[in-house]
CSV table of C-alpha atoms in Angstrom, one decimal:
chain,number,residue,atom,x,y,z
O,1,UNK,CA,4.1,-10.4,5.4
O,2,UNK,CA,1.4,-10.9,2.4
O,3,UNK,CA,3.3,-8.9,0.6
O,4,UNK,CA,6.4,-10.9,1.3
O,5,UNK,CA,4.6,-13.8,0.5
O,6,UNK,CA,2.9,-12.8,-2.6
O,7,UNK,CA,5.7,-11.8,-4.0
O,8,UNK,CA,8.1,-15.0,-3.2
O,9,UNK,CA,5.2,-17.3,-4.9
O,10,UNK,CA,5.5,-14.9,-8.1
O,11,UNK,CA,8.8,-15.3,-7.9
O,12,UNK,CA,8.6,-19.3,-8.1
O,13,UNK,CA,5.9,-19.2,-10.7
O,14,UNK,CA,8.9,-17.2,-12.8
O,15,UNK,CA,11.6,-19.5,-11.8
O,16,UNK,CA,9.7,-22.4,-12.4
O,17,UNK,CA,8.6,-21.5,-15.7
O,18,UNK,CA,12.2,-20.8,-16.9
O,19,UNK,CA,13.0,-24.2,-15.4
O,20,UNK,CA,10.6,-25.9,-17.8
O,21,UNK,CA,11.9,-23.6,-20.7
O,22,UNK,CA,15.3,-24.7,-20.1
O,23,UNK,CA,14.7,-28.4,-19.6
O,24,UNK,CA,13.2,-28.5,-22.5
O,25,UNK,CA,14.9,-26.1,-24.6
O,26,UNK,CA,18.5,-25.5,-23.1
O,27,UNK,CA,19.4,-21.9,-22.7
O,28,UNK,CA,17.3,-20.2,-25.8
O,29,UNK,CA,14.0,-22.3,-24.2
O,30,UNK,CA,15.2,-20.5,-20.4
O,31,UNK,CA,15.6,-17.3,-22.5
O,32,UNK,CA,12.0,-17.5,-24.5
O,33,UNK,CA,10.4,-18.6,-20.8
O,34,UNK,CA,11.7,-15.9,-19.4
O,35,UNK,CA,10.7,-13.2,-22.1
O,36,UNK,CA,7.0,-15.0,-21.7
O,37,UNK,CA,7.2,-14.5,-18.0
O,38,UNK,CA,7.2,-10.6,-18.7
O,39,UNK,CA,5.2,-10.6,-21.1
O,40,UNK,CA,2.4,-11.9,-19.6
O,41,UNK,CA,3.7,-10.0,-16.5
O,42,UNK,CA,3.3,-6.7,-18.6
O,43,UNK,CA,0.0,-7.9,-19.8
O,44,UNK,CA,-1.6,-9.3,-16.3
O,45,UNK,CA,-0.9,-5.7,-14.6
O,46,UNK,CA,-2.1,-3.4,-17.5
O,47,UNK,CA,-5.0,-5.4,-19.2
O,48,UNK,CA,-6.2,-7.8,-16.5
O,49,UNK,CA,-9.5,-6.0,-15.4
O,50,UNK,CA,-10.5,-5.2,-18.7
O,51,UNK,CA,-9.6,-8.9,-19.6
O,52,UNK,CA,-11.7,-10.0,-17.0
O,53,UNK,CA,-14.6,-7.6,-17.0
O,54,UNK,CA,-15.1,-8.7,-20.6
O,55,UNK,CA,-14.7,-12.5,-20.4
O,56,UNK,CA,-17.7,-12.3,-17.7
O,57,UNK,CA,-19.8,-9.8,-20.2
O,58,UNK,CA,-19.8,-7.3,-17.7
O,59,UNK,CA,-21.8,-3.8,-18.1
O,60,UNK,CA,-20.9,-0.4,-17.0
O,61,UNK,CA,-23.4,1.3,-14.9
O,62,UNK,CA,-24.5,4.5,-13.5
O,63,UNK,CA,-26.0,5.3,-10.2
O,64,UNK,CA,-29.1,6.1,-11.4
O,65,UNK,CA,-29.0,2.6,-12.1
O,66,UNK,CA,-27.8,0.7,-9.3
O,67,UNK,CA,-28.7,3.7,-6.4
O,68,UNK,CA,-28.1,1.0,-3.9
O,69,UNK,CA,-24.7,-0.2,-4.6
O,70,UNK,CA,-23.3,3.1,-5.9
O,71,UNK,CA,-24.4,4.7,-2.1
O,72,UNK,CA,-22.5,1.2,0.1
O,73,UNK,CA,-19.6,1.6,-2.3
O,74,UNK,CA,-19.3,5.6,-1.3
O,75,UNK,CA,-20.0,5.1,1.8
O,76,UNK,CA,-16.8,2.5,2.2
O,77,UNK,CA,-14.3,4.5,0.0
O,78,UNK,CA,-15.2,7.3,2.1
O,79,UNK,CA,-14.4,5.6,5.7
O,80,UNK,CA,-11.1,3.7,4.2
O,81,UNK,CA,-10.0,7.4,2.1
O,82,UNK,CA,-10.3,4.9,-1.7
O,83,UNK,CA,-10.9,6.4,-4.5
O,84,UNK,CA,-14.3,5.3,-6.1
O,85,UNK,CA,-13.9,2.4,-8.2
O,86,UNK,CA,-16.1,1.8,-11.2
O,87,UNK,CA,-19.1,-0.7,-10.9
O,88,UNK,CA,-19.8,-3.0,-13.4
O,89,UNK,CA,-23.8,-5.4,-13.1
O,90,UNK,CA,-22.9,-9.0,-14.4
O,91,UNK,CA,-26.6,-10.1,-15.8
O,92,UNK,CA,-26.9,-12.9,-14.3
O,93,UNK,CA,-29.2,-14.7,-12.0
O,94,UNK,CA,-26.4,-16.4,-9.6
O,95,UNK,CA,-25.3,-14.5,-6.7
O,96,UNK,CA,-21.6,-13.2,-7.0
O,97,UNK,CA,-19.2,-10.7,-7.5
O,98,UNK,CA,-15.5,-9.8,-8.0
O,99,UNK,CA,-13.2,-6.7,-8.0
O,100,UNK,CA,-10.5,-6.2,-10.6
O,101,UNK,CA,-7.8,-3.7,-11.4
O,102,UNK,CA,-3.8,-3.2,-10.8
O,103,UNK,CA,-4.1,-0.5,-8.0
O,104,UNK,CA,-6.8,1.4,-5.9
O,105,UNK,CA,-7.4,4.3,-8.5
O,106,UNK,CA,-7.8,1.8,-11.4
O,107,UNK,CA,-10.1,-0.5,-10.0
O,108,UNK,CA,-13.8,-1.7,-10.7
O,109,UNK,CA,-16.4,-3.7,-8.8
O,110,UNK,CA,-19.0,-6.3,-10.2
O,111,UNK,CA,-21.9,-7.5,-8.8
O,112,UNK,CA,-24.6,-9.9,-10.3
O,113,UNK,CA,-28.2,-9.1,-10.7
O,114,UNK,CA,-29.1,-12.7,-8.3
O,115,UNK,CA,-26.9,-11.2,-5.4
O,116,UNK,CA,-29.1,-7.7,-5.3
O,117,UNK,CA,-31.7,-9.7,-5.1
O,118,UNK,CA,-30.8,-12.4,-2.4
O,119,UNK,CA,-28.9,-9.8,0.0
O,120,UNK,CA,-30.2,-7.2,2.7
O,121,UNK,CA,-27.9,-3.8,2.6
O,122,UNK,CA,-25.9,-5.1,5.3
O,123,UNK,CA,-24.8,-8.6,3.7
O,124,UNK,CA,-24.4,-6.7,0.3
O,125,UNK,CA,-22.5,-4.4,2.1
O,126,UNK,CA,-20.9,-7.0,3.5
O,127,UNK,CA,-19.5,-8.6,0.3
O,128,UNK,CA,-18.6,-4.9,-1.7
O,129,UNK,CA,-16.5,-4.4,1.5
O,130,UNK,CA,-14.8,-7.9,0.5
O,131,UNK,CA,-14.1,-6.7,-2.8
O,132,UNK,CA,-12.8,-3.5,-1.8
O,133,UNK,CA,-10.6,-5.1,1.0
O,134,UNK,CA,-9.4,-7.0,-2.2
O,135,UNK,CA,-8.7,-3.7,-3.9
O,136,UNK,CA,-6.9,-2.2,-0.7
O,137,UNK,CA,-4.8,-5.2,-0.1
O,138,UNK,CA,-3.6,-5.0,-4.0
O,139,UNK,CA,-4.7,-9.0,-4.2
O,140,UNK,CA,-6.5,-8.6,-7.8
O,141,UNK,CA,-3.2,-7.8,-9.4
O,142,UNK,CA,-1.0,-10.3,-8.0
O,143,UNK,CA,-3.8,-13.2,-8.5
O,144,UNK,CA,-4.0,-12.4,-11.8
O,145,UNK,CA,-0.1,-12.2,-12.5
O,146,UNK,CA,-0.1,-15.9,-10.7
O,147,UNK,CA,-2.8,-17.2,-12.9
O,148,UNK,CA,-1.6,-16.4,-15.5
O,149,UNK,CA,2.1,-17.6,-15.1
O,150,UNK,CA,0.3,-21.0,-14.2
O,151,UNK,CA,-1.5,-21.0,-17.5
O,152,UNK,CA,1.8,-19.6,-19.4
O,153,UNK,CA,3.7,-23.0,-17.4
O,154,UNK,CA,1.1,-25.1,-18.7
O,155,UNK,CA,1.5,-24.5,-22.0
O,156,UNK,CA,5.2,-24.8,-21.7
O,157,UNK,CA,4.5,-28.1,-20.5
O,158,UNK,CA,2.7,-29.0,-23.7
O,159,UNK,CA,5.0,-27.3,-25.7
O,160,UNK,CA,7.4,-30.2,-24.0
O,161,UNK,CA,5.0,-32.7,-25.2
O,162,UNK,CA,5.5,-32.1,-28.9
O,163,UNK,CA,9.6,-31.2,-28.2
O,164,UNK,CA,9.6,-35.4,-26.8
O,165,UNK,CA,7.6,-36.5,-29.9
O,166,UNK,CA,10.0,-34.5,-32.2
O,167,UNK,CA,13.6,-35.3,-30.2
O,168,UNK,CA,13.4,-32.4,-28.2
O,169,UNK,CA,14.3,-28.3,-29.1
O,170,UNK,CA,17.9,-28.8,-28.4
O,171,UNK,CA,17.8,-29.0,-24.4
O,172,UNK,CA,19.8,-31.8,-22.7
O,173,UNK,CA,20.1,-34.3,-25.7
O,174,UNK,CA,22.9,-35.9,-24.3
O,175,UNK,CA,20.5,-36.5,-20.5
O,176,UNK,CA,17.6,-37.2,-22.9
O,177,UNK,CA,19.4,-39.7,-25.5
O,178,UNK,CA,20.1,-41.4,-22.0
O,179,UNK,CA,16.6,-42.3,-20.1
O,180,UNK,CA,15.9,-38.6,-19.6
O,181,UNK,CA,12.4,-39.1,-21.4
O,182,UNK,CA,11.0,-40.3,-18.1
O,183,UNK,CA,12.0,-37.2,-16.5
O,184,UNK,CA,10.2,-35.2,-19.1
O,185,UNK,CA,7.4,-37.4,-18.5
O,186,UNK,CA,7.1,-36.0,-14.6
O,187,UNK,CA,8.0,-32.6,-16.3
O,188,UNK,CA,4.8,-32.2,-18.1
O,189,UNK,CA,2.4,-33.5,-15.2
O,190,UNK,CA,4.4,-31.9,-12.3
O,191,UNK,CA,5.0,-28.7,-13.6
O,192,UNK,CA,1.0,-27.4,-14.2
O,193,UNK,CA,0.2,-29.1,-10.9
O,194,UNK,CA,3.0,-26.8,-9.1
O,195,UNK,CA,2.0,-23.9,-10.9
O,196,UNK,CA,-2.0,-24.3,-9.8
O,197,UNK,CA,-0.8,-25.2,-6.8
O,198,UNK,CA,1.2,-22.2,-6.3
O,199,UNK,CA,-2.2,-20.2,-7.4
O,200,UNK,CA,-4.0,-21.7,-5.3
O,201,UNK,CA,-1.6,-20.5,-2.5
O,202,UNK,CA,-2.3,-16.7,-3.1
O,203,UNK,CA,-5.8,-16.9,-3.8
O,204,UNK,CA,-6.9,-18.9,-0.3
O,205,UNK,CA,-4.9,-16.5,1.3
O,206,UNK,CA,-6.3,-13.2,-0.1
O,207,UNK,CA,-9.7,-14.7,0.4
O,208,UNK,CA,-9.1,-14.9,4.6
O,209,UNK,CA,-7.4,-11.4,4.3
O,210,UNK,CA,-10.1,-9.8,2.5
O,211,UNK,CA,-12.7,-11.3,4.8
O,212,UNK,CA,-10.8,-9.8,7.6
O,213,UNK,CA,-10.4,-6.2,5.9
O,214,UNK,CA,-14.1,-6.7,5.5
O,215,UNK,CA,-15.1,-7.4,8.6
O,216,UNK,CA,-12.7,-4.3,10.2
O,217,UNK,CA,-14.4,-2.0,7.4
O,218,UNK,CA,-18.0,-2.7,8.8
O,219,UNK,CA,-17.6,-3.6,12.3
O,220,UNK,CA,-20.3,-6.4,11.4
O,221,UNK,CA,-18.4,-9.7,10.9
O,222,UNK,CA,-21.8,-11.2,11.2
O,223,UNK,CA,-23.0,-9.4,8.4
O,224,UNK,CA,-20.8,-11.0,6.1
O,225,UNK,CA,-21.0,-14.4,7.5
O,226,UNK,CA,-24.9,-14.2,6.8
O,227,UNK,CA,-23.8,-13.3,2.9
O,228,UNK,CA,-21.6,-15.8,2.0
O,229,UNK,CA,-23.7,-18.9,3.6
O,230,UNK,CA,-26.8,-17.3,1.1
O,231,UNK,CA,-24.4,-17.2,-1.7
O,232,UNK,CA,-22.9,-20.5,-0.8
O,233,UNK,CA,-26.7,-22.4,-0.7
O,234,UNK,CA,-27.3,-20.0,-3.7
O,235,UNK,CA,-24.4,-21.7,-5.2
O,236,UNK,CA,-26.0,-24.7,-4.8
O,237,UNK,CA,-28.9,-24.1,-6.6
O,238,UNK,CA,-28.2,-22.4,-9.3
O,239,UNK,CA,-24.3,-22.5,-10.7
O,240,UNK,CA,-22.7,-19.6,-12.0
O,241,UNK,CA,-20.3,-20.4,-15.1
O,242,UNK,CA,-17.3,-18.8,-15.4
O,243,UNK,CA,-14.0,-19.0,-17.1
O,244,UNK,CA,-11.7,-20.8,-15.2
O,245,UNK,CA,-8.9,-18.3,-16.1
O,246,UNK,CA,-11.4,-15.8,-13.9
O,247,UNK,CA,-13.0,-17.6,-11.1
O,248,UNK,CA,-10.3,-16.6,-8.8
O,249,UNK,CA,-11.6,-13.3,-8.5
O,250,UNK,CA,-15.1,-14.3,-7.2
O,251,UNK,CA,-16.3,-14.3,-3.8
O,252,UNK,CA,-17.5,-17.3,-4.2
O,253,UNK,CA,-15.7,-19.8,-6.9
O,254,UNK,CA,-17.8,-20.7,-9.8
O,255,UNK,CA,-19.1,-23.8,-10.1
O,256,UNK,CA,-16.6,-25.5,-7.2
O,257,UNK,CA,-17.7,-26.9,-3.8
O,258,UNK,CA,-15.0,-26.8,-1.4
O,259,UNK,CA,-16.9,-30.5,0.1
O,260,UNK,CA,-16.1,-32.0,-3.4
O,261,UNK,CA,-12.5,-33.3,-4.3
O,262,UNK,CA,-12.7,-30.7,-6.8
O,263,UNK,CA,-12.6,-28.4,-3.4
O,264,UNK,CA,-8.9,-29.5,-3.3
O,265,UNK,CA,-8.1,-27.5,-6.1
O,266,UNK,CA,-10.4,-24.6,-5.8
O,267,UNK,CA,-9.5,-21.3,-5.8
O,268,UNK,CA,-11.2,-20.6,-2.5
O,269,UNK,CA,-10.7,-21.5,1.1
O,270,UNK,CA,-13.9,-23.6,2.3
O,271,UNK,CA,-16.7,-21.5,2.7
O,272,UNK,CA,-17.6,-22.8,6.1
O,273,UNK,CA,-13.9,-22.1,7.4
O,274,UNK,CA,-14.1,-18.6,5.9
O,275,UNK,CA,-17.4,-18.3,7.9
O,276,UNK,CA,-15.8,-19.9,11.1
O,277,UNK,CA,-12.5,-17.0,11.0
O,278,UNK,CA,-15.5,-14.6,11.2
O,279,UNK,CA,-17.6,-15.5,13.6
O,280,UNK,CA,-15.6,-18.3,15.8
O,281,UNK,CA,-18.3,-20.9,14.3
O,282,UNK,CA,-18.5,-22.8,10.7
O,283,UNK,CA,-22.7,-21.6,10.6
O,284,UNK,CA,-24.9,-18.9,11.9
């Protein structure tokens, strides 16, 4: 059903971006969004980790390096039969991490220096289960397809802008000579909005799923819950800042607090909810 799901939101994100192209640029405009679609399509499944491991200056490690995550990261691949992904150390003091890749036997795990230091083995093993529940249920690629879409929509839109200033690309002159400016108007602030939305749509619902895979790996819901209410009042004190193209693959979104209004467009569920699917309560 995730699957399912996942893919029909895709599927919108492509059909809505063609809409734009063509209502702003007939049928070559349908025919460019469309060709931009699989292009970044192409792009998002072969170059998104790498993308992503290098916008958050991420650093190759060794298990002589990190002993402790290298031996909860085998011990997890081992019990679920995944390959080993590689693990990356984000040097930074805020507690987070991600996993990135298209598929099991190209994926890689980051952690942040803060979160070795705030978690016990269980809650860190806690949060790489997360991560790898991520990798399991394929949700890095897909998130990152649907991100990137959103972004490619949104710079349709103000591609739009400059076709109204200029009388258009060639798209519906005869609807635009006729009033259709307004329309265009709602184009360029509806479109971005449905696309985010639409992003928003895959990531809340991967971060439930992968809290559940986590939980199943470990047998110790509790475990995690303890992890991500530290990294949430971590959060809280000390803000990690990251791209906004990339904070979708974070445990815990960057900068965003789900009890702001800026919670209505994060990337992430509410952090007490995600604790309440665990345990049956919103705190320890």
């Amino acid at each position: 059903m995730n699957t399912l799901k996942t893919a029909a939101l895709l599927t919108s994100l492509t059909l809505l971006m063609m809409f734009v192209g063509e209502y702003f640029g007939g049928q070559n405009g349908m025919v460019l969004a469309f060709a931009l679609a699989a292009v970044m399509n192409f792009v998002s499944y072969f170059y998104s980790d790498k993308i992503a491991l290098a916008m958050n200056r991420a650093q190759p490690t060794t298990r002589e390096q990190l002993p402790r995550v290298y031996s909860l990261v085998e011990q997890l691949t081992y019990k679920q039969g995944l390959p080993m992904p590689k693990i990356y150390l984000l040097p930074t003091p805020s507690a987070n991490a991600f996993a990135t890749g298209r598929n099991p036997k190209h994926a890689s795990v980051a952690v942040t220096a803060g979160i070795l230091d705030l978690l016990d083995d269980e809650e860190l093993e806690g949060v790489l289960a997360h991560e790898l529940g991520h990798v399991r249920n394929r949700d890095i690629l897909t998130s990152s397809i649907a991100a990137t879409l959103a972004g490619a929509i949104t710079m349709l839109a103000h591609m739009g802008r400059f076709a109204m200033m200029f009388g258009g690309y060639g798209g519906r002159d005869d609807r635009d000579r006729n009033g259709g400016g307004i329309g265009a108007l709602f184009m360029l602030i509806l479109a971005p909005i449905a696309a985010m939305l639409i992003q928003l749509a895959v990531s809340r619902s991967r971060e439930y799923a992968a809290d559940a895979s986590a939980a199943q790996m470990t047998g110790d819901p509790h475990a995690l819950a303890r992890a991500l209410q530290k990294i949430d009042a971590s959060a809280r004190r000390l803000p990690m800042d990251a791209s906004p193209s990339t904070a979708h693959l974070f445990i815990s979104a960057p900068r965003l607090r789900a009890s702001d209004l800026a919670g209505l467009f994060s990337t992430h569920p509410p952090m007490e909810k995600r604790i309440q699917r665990l345990i049956g309560r919103e705190s320890l």
